[in-house]
Amino acid sequence: MSLLNISCKKATYLISKKEQGKISLFDRLTLWLHLGICSLCKRFEKQTGFIIKQAKHTHTEEKLSEEAKERISKVLDSSY
Amino acid sequence: MSPSVQATDWVNKYGDILYNYTLKRVSDKGLAEDLVQDTFLSAWKSRDTYKSEASEKTWLFAICKNKIIDHYRKKSTSNVQYAEVDTSSNFFDEAEHWTREDQPNEWGINYHQPVETKEFYGILDFCKKKLQEMQQSVFVMKYMDDLSAEEICKVLNISSSNYWVLIHRAKLQLRKCLELNWINS
Ligand SMILES: [Zn+2]
């Protein structure tokens, strides 16, 4: 029975493997059992899933400074 | 691309988007500028051989992506200490259960509803940059550039188990950082 019991540390590690489709059948079973009884790890899975989805579209806009643009243009012009 | 194209036009047209893209993947503005400059320079030198099978923008982004990966690659061979990751985190106790201070708390949000606020992305960006450099590289390559685990291991010269440890640590830290700065603020 203890073979099927995994710690929260192990469970959170396996969550990434599952998410990336790199989990063994046995690990999938132990993770499933753990998530059935552990609300904290379940929450971790939901929250990190959310973060990953959000990370895909990033929205802060930063502009290249005018000086940098000018400098780069000059570098290009003088590169031949 | 037409031979009459002006360097200035080009930099004005694509400078900001390339810079923005790069800055999200490296933590330093000066470095991001250098990488953008390198990108333009490589593109500029090969502009005569460029054939318009892909759009100009796609072509520039491909070059830019390679410059960033090159940067990571150089970093990982010059700083060997990055390969060693502290796995004895404070997130879990000796029994490997969540510690009270690091356990995930309820966020009270709809996890299926994307958040589009500038504030959120500002915090996510901040938290990402607080990650140890290798964790950041792995996270960005995996979740923003969509590279496979195998490609990432090859580029960063790390083992597969190292990769999973880095992903694990990055997520633990990002989650905690977001909870502190976004949820509890
Ligand atoms: Zn747990």
PDB file of N, CA and C in Angstrom, chain A residues 25-53:
ATOM      1  N   LEU A  25       2.393   5.055 -16.479  1.00  0.00           N
ATOM      2  CA  LEU A  25       1.054   4.635 -16.063  1.00  0.00           C
ATOM      3  C   LEU A  25       0.975   4.501 -14.549  1.00  0.00           C
ATOM      4  N   PHE A  26       2.032   3.949 -13.972  1.00  0.00           N
ATOM      5  CA  PHE A  26       2.063   3.762 -12.520  1.00  0.00           C
ATOM      6  C   PHE A  26       2.047   5.100 -11.784  1.00  0.00           C
ATOM      7  N   ASP A  27       2.894   6.034 -12.245  1.00  0.00           N
ATOM      8  CA  ASP A  27       2.932   7.357 -11.617  1.00  0.00           C
ATOM      9  C   ASP A  27       1.590   8.076 -11.761  1.00  0.00           C
ATOM     10  N   ARG A  28       0.962   7.873 -12.898  1.00  0.00           N
ATOM     11  CA  ARG A  28      -0.330   8.497 -13.129  1.00  0.00           C
ATOM     12  C   ARG A  28      -1.355   8.011 -12.086  1.00  0.00           C
ATOM     13  N   LEU A  29      -1.273   6.714 -11.809  1.00  0.00           N
ATOM     14  CA  LEU A  29      -2.180   6.130 -10.814  1.00  0.00           C
ATOM     15  C   LEU A  29      -1.907   6.696  -9.416  1.00  0.00           C
ATOM     16  N   THR A  30      -0.634   6.737  -9.021  1.00  0.00           N
ATOM     17  CA  THR A  30      -0.317   7.240  -7.677  1.00  0.00           C
ATOM     18  C   THR A  30      -0.695   8.724  -7.552  1.00  0.00           C
ATOM     19  N   LEU A  31      -0.468   9.474  -8.633  1.00  0.00           N
ATOM     20  CA  LEU A  31      -0.829  10.893  -8.606  1.00  0.00           C
ATOM     21  C   LEU A  31      -2.347  11.060  -8.477  1.00  0.00           C
ATOM     22  N   TRP A  32      -3.054  10.261  -9.231  1.00  0.00           N
ATOM     23  CA  TRP A  32      -4.514  10.335  -9.208  1.00  0.00           C
ATOM     24  C   TRP A  32      -5.043  10.047  -7.792  1.00  0.00           C
ATOM     25  N   LEU A  33      -4.450   9.033  -7.159  1.00  0.00           N
ATOM     26  CA  LEU A  33      -4.845   8.690  -5.790  1.00  0.00           C
ATOM     27  C   LEU A  33      -4.538   9.848  -4.826  1.00  0.00           C
ATOM     28  N   HIS A  34      -3.366  10.452  -5.012  1.00  0.00           N
ATOM     29  CA  HIS A  34      -2.970  11.551  -4.130  1.00  0.00           C
ATOM     30  C   HIS A  34      -3.903  12.757  -4.304  1.00  0.00           C
ATOM     31  N   LEU A  35      -4.167  13.116  -5.551  1.00  0.00           N
ATOM     32  CA  LEU A  35      -5.010  14.292  -5.805  1.00  0.00           C
ATOM     33  C   LEU A  35      -6.441  14.078  -5.307  1.00  0.00           C
ATOM     34  N   GLY A  36      -6.828  12.803  -5.182  1.00  0.00           N
ATOM     35  CA  GLY A  36      -8.151  12.501  -4.653  1.00  0.00           C
ATOM     36  C   GLY A  36      -8.297  12.832  -3.177  1.00  0.00           C
ATOM     37  N   ILE A  37      -7.166  12.839  -2.480  1.00  0.00           N
ATOM     38  CA  ILE A  37      -7.238  13.096  -1.035  1.00  0.00           C
ATOM     39  C   ILE A  37      -6.541  14.377  -0.599  1.00  0.00           C
ATOM     40  N   CYS A  38      -5.808  15.032  -1.517  1.00  0.00           N
ATOM     41  CA  CYS A  38      -5.025  16.200  -1.100  1.00  0.00           C
ATOM     42  C   CYS A  38      -5.490  17.466  -1.820  1.00  0.00           C
ATOM     43  N   SER A  39      -6.204  18.312  -1.093  1.00  0.00           N
ATOM     44  CA  SER A  39      -6.749  19.517  -1.724  1.00  0.00           C
ATOM     45  C   SER A  39      -5.652  20.536  -2.050  1.00  0.00           C
ATOM     46  N   LEU A  40      -4.544  20.509  -1.305  1.00  0.00           N
ATOM     47  CA  LEU A  40      -3.467  21.473  -1.563  1.00  0.00           C
ATOM     48  C   LEU A  40      -2.790  21.191  -2.906  1.00  0.00           C
ATOM     49  N   CYS A  41      -2.499  19.938  -3.169  1.00  0.00           N
ATOM     50  CA  CYS A  41      -1.867  19.590  -4.445  1.00  0.00           C
ATOM     51  C   CYS A  41      -2.833  19.788  -5.615  1.00  0.00           C
ATOM     52  N   LYS A  42      -4.081  19.508  -5.354  1.00  0.00           N
ATOM     53  CA  LYS A  42      -5.116  19.739  -6.355  1.00  0.00           C
ATOM     54  C   LYS A  42      -5.140  21.229  -6.725  1.00  0.00           C
ATOM     55  N   ARG A  43      -5.042  22.046  -5.698  1.00  0.00           N
ATOM     56  CA  ARG A  43      -5.020  23.491  -5.890  1.00  0.00           C
ATOM     57  C   ARG A  43      -3.765  23.917  -6.656  1.00  0.00           C
ATOM     58  N   PHE A  44      -2.646  23.316  -6.291  1.00  0.00           N
ATOM     59  CA  PHE A  44      -1.380  23.604  -6.980  1.00  0.00           C
ATOM     60  C   PHE A  44      -1.515  23.315  -8.477  1.00  0.00           C
ATOM     61  N   GLU A  45      -2.139  22.188  -8.790  1.00  0.00           N
ATOM     62  CA  GLU A  45      -2.322  21.809 -10.187  1.00  0.00           C
ATOM     63  C   GLU A  45      -3.161  22.848 -10.941  1.00  0.00           C
ATOM     64  N   LYS A  46      -4.237  23.284 -10.304  1.00  0.00           N
ATOM     65  CA  LYS A  46      -5.121  24.266 -10.945  1.00  0.00           C
ATOM     66  C   LYS A  46      -4.400  25.596 -11.152  1.00  0.00           C
ATOM     67  N   GLN A  47      -3.710  26.043 -10.102  1.00  0.00           N
ATOM     68  CA  GLN A  47      -3.080  27.358 -10.161  1.00  0.00           C
ATOM     69  C   GLN A  47      -1.909  27.400 -11.133  1.00  0.00           C
ATOM     70  N   THR A  48      -1.090  26.358 -11.141  1.00  0.00           N
ATOM     71  CA  THR A  48       0.039  26.371 -12.070  1.00  0.00           C
ATOM     72  C   THR A  48      -0.445  26.193 -13.516  1.00  0.00           C
ATOM     73  N   GLY A  49      -1.530  25.446 -13.691  1.00  0.00           N
ATOM     74  CA  GLY A  49      -2.119  25.326 -15.021  1.00  0.00           C
ATOM     75  C   GLY A  49      -2.575  26.683 -15.529  1.00  0.00           C
ATOM     76  N   PHE A  50      -3.146  27.444 -14.629  1.00  0.00           N
ATOM     77  CA  PHE A  50      -3.601  28.793 -14.943  1.00  0.00           C
ATOM     78  C   PHE A  50      -2.411  29.691 -15.329  1.00  0.00           C
ATOM     79  N   ILE A  51      -1.345  29.622 -14.546  1.00  0.00           N
ATOM     80  CA  ILE A  51      -0.155  30.449 -14.797  1.00  0.00           C
ATOM     81  C   ILE A  51       0.431  30.143 -16.180  1.00  0.00           C
ATOM     82  N   ILE A  52       0.506  28.860 -16.504  1.00  0.00           N
ATOM     83  CA  ILE A  52       1.065  28.456 -17.794  1.00  0.00           C
ATOM     84  C   ILE A  52       0.236  28.992 -18.954  1.00  0.00           C
ATOM     85  N   LYS A  53      -1.084  28.895 -18.808  1.00  0.00           N
ATOM     86  CA  LYS A  53      -1.958  29.406 -19.864  1.00  0.00           C
ATOM     87  C   LYS A  53      -1.760  30.903 -20.032  1.00  0.00           C
TER      88      LYS A  53
END
